[in-house]
Amino acid sequence: MRLLLQVLAEERYVWRHGYELMKATGLLSGTLYPLLMRMTEQGLVEAEWREPAQPGRPARHAYRLTAAGYVLAKELADTIADRPFKGALA
């Protein structure tokens, strides 16, 4: 979820399709879409049907962060940035 929040926060106001989010995050559809549904139910992401840009193509869902989602994304990013690295360097 952190990775998805980070990717969505990079362009907060841009509507993004699931396929684009799969490419940006590396998440598979079986992981991505359930995450997006849960995040939508929690009020972190908003979803809407978008009409196709080309005739003959199906309508698709598009997603973007809500204000609450953006706040959480920033909080998580700040938490990670403030945490000292405790792992071994390889």
PDB file of C-alpha atoms in Angstrom:
ATOM      1  CA  MET A   1       0.000   0.000   0.000  1.00  0.00           C
ATOM      2  CA  ARG A   2       2.881   2.373   0.751  1.00  0.00           C
ATOM      3  CA  LEU A   3       4.257   1.990  -2.751  1.00  0.00           C
ATOM      4  CA  LEU A   4       0.852   2.606  -4.302  1.00  0.00           C
ATOM      5  CA  LEU A   5       0.326   5.689  -2.129  1.00  0.00           C
ATOM      6  CA  GLN A   6       3.757   6.967  -3.118  1.00  0.00           C
ATOM      7  CA  VAL A   7       3.080   6.537  -6.839  1.00  0.00           C
ATOM      8  CA  LEU A   8      -0.339   8.182  -6.606  1.00  0.00           C
ATOM      9  CA  ALA A   9       1.080  11.061  -4.528  1.00  0.00           C
ATOM     10  CA  GLU A  10       3.684  11.874  -7.194  1.00  0.00           C
ATOM     11  CA  GLU A  11       0.900  13.279  -9.362  1.00  0.00           C
ATOM     12  CA  ARG A  12      -1.807  13.859  -6.803  1.00  0.00           C
ATOM     13  CA  TYR A  13      -4.488  15.332  -9.048  1.00  0.00           C
ATOM     14  CA  VAL A  14      -3.953  13.109 -12.079  1.00  0.00           C
ATOM     15  CA  TRP A  15      -6.443  10.323 -12.760  1.00  0.00           C
ATOM     16  CA  ARG A  16      -4.520   7.083 -13.388  1.00  0.00           C
ATOM     17  CA  HIS A  17      -5.729   3.798 -14.847  1.00  0.00           C
ATOM     18  CA  GLY A  18      -5.010   0.481 -13.170  1.00  0.00           C
ATOM     19  CA  TYR A  19      -2.708  -0.703 -15.956  1.00  0.00           C
ATOM     20  CA  GLU A  20      -0.588   2.430 -15.594  1.00  0.00           C
ATOM     21  CA  LEU A  21      -0.427   1.873 -11.821  1.00  0.00           C
ATOM     22  CA  MET A  22       0.584  -1.762 -12.369  1.00  0.00           C
ATOM     23  CA  LYS A  23       3.515  -0.636 -14.534  1.00  0.00           C
ATOM     24  CA  ALA A  24       4.564   2.095 -12.088  1.00  0.00           C
ATOM     25  CA  THR A  25       4.411  -0.106  -8.975  1.00  0.00           C
ATOM     26  CA  GLY A  26       5.247  -3.535 -10.328  1.00  0.00           C
ATOM     27  CA  LEU A  27       2.184  -4.914  -8.539  1.00  0.00           C
ATOM     28  CA  LEU A  28       0.156  -7.639 -10.203  1.00  0.00           C
ATOM     29  CA  SER A  29      -3.538  -7.106 -10.875  1.00  0.00           C
ATOM     30  CA  GLY A  30      -4.523  -9.596  -8.156  1.00  0.00           C
ATOM     31  CA  THR A  31      -2.754  -7.365  -5.623  1.00  0.00           C
ATOM     32  CA  LEU A  32      -3.372  -3.928  -7.108  1.00  0.00           C
ATOM     33  CA  TYR A  33      -7.128  -3.995  -7.648  1.00  0.00           C
ATOM     34  CA  PRO A  34      -8.059  -5.338  -4.189  1.00  0.00           C
ATOM     35  CA  LEU A  35      -5.778  -2.667  -2.694  1.00  0.00           C
ATOM     36  CA  LEU A  36      -7.453   0.050  -4.757  1.00  0.00           C
ATOM     37  CA  MET A  37     -10.903  -1.188  -3.700  1.00  0.00           C
ATOM     38  CA  ARG A  38      -9.963  -1.204   0.006  1.00  0.00           C
ATOM     39  CA  MET A  39      -8.317   2.206  -0.265  1.00  0.00           C
ATOM     40  CA  THR A  40     -11.450   3.560  -1.981  1.00  0.00           C
ATOM     41  CA  GLU A  41     -13.649   2.152   0.799  1.00  0.00           C
ATOM     42  CA  GLN A  42     -11.356   3.788   3.379  1.00  0.00           C
ATOM     43  CA  GLY A  43     -11.612   7.173   1.648  1.00  0.00           C
ATOM     44  CA  LEU A  44      -7.936   7.271   0.613  1.00  0.00           C
ATOM     45  CA  VAL A  45      -8.549   6.926  -3.119  1.00  0.00           C
ATOM     46  CA  GLU A  46     -11.402   8.012  -5.331  1.00  0.00           C
ATOM     47  CA  ALA A  47     -12.432   6.063  -8.417  1.00  0.00           C
ATOM     48  CA  GLU A  48     -14.556   6.980 -11.396  1.00  0.00           C
ATOM     49  CA  TRP A  49     -15.517   5.504 -14.719  1.00  0.00           C
ATOM     50  CA  ARG A  50     -13.724   7.243 -17.575  1.00  0.00           C
ATOM     51  CA  GLU A  51     -15.027   7.158 -21.099  1.00  0.00           C
ATOM     52  CA  PRO A  52     -12.580   5.763 -23.662  1.00  0.00           C
ATOM     53  CA  ALA A  53     -10.320   8.115 -25.580  1.00  0.00           C
ATOM     54  CA  GLN A  54     -10.827   6.038 -28.721  1.00  0.00           C
ATOM     55  CA  PRO A  55     -14.152   4.760 -30.092  1.00  0.00           C
ATOM     56  CA  GLY A  56     -14.716   1.061 -29.638  1.00  0.00           C
ATOM     57  CA  ARG A  57     -12.679   0.828 -26.443  1.00  0.00           C
ATOM     58  CA  PRO A  58     -14.386   0.031 -23.122  1.00  0.00           C
ATOM     59  CA  ALA A  59     -14.829   2.523 -20.310  1.00  0.00           C
ATOM     60  CA  ARG A  60     -12.294   2.032 -17.502  1.00  0.00           C
ATOM     61  CA  HIS A  61     -11.907   2.991 -13.882  1.00  0.00           C
ATOM     62  CA  ALA A  62      -9.430   5.736 -13.084  1.00  0.00           C
ATOM     63  CA  TYR A  63      -8.030   6.450  -9.637  1.00  0.00           C
ATOM     64  CA  ARG A  64      -6.484   9.329  -7.728  1.00  0.00           C
ATOM     65  CA  LEU A  65      -5.736  10.187  -4.113  1.00  0.00           C
ATOM     66  CA  THR A  66      -8.207  11.999  -1.931  1.00  0.00           C
ATOM     67  CA  ALA A  67      -6.990  14.672   0.469  1.00  0.00           C
ATOM     68  CA  ALA A  68      -6.936  12.051   3.247  1.00  0.00           C
ATOM     69  CA  GLY A  69      -4.917   9.695   1.041  1.00  0.00           C
ATOM     70  CA  TYR A  70      -2.405  12.410   0.281  1.00  0.00           C
ATOM     71  CA  VAL A  71      -2.000  13.241   3.980  1.00  0.00           C
ATOM     72  CA  LEU A  72      -1.380   9.562   4.754  1.00  0.00           C
ATOM     73  CA  ALA A  73       1.111   9.262   1.889  1.00  0.00           C
ATOM     74  CA  LYS A  74       3.059  12.273   3.188  1.00  0.00           C
ATOM     75  CA  GLU A  75       2.967  10.971   6.785  1.00  0.00           C
ATOM     76  CA  LEU A  76       4.307   7.588   5.690  1.00  0.00           C
ATOM     77  CA  ALA A  77       7.015   9.210   3.579  1.00  0.00           C
ATOM     78  CA  ASP A  78       8.061  11.416   6.501  1.00  0.00           C
ATOM     79  CA  THR A  79       8.079   8.447   8.881  1.00  0.00           C
ATOM     80  CA  ILE A  80      10.320   6.461   6.565  1.00  0.00           C
ATOM     81  CA  ALA A  81      12.629   9.445   5.992  1.00  0.00           C
ATOM     82  CA  ASP A  82      12.989  10.027   9.749  1.00  0.00           C
ATOM     83  CA  ARG A  83      13.730   6.376  10.571  1.00  0.00           C
ATOM     84  CA  PRO A  84      17.451   5.544  10.727  1.00  0.00           C
ATOM     85  CA  PHE A  85      18.674   2.706   8.565  1.00  0.00           C
ATOM     86  CA  LYS A  86      19.258  -0.392  10.713  1.00  0.00           C
ATOM     87  CA  GLY A  87      20.067  -2.942   8.026  1.00  0.00           C
ATOM     88  CA  ALA A  88      23.447  -4.209   6.913  1.00  0.00           C
ATOM     89  CA  LEU A  89      24.920  -2.863   3.722  1.00  0.00           C
ATOM     90  CA  ALA A  90      25.502  -5.527   1.107  1.00  0.00           C
TER      91      ALA A  90
END
